[in-house]
mmCIF file of C-alpha atoms in Angstrom:
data_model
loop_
_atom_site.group_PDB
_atom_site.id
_atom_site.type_symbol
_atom_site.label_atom_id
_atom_site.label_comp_id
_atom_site.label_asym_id
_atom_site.label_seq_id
_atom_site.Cartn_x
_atom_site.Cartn_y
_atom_site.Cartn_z
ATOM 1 C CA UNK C 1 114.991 94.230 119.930
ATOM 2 C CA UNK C 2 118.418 95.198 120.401
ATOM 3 C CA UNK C 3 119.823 93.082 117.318
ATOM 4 C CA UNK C 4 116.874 95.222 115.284
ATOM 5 C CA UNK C 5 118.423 98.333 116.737
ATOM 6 C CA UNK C 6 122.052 97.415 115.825
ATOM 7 C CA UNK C 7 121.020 95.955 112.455
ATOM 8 C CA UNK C 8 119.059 99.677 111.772
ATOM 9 C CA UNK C 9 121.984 101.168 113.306
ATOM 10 C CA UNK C 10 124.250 99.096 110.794
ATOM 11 C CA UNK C 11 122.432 100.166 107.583
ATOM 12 C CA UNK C 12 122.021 103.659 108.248
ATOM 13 C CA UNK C 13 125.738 103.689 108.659
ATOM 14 C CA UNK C 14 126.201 102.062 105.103
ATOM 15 C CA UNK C 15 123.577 104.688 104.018
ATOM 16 C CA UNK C 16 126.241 107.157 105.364
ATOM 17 C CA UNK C 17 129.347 105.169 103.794
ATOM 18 C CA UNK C 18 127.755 105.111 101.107
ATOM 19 C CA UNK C 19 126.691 109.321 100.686
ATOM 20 C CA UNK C 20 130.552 109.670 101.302
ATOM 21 C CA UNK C 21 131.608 107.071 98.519
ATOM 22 C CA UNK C 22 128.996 109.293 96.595
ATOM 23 C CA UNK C 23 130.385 112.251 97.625
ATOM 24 C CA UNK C 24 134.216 110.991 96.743
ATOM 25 C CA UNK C 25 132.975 109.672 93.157
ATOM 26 C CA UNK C 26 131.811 113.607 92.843
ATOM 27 C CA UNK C 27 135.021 115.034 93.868
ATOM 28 C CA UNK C 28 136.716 112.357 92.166
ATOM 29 C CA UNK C 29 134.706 113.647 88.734
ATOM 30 C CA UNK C 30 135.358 117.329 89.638
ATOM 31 C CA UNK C 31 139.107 116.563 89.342
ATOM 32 C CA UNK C 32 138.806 114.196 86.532
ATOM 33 C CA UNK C 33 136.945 117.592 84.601
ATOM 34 C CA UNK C 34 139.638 119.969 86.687
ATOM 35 C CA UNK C 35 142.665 117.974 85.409
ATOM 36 C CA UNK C 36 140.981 117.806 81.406
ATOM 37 C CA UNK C 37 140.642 121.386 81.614
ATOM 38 C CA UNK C 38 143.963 122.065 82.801
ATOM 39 C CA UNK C 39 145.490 119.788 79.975
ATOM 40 C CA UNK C 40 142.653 121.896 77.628
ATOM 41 C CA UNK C 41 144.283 125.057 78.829
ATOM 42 C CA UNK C 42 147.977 123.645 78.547
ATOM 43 C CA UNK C 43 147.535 123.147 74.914
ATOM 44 C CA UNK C 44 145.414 126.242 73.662
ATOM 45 C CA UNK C 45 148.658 128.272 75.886
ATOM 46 C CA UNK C 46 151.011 126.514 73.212
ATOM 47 C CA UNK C 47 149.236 126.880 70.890
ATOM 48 C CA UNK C 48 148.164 130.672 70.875
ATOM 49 C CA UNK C 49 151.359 131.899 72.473
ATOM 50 C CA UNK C 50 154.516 130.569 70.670
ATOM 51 C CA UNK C 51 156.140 133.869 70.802
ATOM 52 C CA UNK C 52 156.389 134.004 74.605
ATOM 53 C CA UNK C 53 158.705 131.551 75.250
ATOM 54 C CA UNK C 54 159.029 133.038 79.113
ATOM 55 C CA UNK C 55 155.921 133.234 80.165
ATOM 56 C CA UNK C 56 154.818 129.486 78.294
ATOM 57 C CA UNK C 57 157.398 127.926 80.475
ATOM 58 C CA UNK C 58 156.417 129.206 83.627
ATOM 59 C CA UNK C 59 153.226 128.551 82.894
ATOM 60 C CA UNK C 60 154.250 125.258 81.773
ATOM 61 C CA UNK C 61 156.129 124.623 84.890
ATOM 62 C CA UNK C 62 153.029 125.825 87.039
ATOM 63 C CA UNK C 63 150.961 123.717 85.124
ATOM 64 C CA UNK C 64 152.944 120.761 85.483
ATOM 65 C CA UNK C 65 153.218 121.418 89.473
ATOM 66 C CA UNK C 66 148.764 121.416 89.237
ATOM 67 C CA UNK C 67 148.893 118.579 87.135
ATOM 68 C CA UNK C 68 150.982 116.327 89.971
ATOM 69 C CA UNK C 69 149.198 118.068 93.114
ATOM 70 C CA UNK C 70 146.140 116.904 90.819
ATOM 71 C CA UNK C 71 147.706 113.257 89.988
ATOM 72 C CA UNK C 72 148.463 113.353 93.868
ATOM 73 C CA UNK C 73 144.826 114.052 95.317
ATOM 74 C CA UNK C 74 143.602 111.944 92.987
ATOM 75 C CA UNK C 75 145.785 108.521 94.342
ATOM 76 C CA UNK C 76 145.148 109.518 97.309
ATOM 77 C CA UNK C 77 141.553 110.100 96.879
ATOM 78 C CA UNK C 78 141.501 106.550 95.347
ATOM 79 C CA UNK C 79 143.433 105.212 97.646
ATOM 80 C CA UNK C 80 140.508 106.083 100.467
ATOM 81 C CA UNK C 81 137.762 105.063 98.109
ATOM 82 C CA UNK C 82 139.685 101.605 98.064
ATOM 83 C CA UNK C 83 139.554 101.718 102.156
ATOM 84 C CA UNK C 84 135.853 102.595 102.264
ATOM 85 C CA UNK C 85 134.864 100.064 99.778
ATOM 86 C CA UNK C 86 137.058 97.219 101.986
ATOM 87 C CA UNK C 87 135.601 98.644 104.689
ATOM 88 C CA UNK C 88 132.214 98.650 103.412
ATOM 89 C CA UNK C 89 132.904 94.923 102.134
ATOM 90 C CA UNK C 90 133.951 93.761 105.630
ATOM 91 C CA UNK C 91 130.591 95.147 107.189
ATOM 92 C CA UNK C 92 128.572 93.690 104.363
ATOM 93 C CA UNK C 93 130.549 90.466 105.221
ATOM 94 C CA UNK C 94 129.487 90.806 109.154
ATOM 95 C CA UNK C 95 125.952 91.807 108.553
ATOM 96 C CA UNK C 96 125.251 88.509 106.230
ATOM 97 C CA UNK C 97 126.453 86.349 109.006
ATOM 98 C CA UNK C 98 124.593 88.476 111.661
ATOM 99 C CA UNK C 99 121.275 88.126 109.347
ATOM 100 C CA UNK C 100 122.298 84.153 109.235
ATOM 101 C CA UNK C 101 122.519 83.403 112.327
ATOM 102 C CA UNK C 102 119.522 85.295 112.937
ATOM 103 C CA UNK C 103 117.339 83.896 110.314
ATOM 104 C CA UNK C 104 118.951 80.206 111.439
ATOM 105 C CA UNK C 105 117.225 80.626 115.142
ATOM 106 C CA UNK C 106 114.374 81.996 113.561
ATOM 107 C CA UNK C 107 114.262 79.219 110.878
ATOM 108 C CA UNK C 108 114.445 76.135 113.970
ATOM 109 C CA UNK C 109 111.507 78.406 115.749
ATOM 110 C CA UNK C 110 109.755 78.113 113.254
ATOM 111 C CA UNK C 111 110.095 74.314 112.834
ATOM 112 C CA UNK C 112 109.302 73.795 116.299
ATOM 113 C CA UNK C 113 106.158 75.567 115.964
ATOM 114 C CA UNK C 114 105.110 73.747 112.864
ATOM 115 C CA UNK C 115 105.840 70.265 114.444
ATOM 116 C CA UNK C 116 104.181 71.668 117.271
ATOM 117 C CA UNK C 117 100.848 72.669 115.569
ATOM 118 C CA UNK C 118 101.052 69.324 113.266
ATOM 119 C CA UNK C 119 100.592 67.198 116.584
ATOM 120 C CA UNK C 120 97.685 69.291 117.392
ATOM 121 C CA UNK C 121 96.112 68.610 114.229
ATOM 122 C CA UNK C 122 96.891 64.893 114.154
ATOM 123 C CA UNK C 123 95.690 64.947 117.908
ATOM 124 C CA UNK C 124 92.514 66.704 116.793
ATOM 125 C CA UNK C 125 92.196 64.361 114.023
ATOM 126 C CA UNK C 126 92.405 61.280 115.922
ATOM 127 C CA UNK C 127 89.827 62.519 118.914
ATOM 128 C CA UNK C 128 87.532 63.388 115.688
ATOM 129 C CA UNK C 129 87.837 60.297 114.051
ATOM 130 C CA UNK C 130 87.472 58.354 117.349
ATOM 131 C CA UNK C 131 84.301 60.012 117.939
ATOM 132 C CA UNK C 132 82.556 59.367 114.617
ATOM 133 C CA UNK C 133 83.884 55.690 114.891
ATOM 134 C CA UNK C 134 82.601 55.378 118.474
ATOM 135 C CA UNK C 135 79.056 56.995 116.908
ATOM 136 C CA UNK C 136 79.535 54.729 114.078
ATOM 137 C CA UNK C 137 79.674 51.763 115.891
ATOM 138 C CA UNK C 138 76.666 52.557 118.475
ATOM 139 C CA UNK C 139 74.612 53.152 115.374
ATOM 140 C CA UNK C 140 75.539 49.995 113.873
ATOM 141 C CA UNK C 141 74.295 48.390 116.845
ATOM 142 C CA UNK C 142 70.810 49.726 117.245
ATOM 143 C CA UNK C 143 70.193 48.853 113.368
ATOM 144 C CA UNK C 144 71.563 45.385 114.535
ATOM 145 C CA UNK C 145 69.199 44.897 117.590
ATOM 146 C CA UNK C 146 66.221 46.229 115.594
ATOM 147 C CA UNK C 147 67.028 44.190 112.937
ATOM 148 C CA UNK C 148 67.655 41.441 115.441
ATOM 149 C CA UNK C 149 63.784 42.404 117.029
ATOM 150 C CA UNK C 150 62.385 41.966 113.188
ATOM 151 C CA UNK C 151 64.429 38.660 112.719
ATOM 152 C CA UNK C 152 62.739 37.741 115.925
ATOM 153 C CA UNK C 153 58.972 38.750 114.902
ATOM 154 C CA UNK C 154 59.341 36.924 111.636
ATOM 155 C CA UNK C 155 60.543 34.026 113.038
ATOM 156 C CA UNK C 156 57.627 34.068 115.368
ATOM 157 C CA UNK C 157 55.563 34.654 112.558
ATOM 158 C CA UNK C 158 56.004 32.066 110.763
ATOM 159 C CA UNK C 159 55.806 29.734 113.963
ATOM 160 C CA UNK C 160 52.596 30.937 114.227
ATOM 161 C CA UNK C 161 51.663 30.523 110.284
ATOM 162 C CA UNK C 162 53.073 27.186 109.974
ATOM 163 C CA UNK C 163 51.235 26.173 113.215
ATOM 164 C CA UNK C 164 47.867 27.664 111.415
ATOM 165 C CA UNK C 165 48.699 25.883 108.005
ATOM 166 C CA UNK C 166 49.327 22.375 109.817
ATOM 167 C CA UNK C 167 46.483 22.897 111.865
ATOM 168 C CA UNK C 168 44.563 23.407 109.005
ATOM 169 C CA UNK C 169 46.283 20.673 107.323
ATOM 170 C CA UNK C 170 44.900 18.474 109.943
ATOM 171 C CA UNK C 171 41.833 20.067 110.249
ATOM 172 C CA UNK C 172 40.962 19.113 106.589
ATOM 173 C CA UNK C 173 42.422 15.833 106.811
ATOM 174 C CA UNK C 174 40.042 14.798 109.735
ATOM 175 C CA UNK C 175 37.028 15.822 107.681
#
């Protein structure tokens, strides 16, 4: 019950890794859009305002400061997607081996219990086919002694007919 409990514990936590790798891949987009605007911006500035030369370079020069504090959050925001996703690998990696080895024990229990209800069967089998041999063979032997008393009758039978057709054998003979 406890390994259930861990194992629920385990995936909500990727649920939550996960919401934040979510969450990241938003930000992540949000700059992506921030920094194309910026760049957007940067050229309709040159563009449109050739004339101040003052004001386009310190624009330019605060531009290019956003631009690296962009290019800056942005390896850095990669570089902790990177650590989530190893990190998120490595759990992945311990929960298949958890959900082995569980499935393993639960795989030889399972075994057992088949073996174990396959003897019962055969056992089963065996005490039914004893019994219908056993029934078998008692009925085989009352058709044998009443086929034994017939044998017997007939025999007697024709004891007695012979006996009546020699004595009548005689019988006509002498007269």
């Amino acid at each position: 019950m406890a390994d259930l409990e861990k194992l629920d514990n385990a995936i909500k936590e990727l649920e939550i890794q996960s919401n934040d790798l979510k969450d990241f891949n938003k930000v992540y987009s949000e700059i992506g859009k921030l920094k194309e605007g910026i760049s957007n911006s940067l050229s309709l500035l040159k563009e449109n305002n050739d004339g101040f030369s003052t004001i386009s370079t310190e624009v330019k020069s605060r531009l290019e400061e956003s631009k690296k504090q962009v290019e800056s959050l942005e390896s850095e925001l990669l570089k902790k997607i990177q650590e989530l996703y190893q990190d998120n690998k490595n759990f992945q990696k311990e929960l298949d081996a958890s959900l082995i080895t569980r499935l393993d024990k639960h795989k030889s229990d399972i075994q057992v219990e088949v073996r174990n209800e396959g003897t019962q069967i055969q056992r089963g089998f065996e005490t039914t086919l004893n019994s219908n041999f056993n029934s078998m063979e008692s009925k085989l032997k009352e058709l044998f002694d009443v086929q034994s008393k017939q044998l017997n009758m007939l025999k007697i039978l024709m004891f007695v007919t012979i006996g009546i057709g020699i004595g009548l054998a005689i019988g006509l003979y002498l007269k």
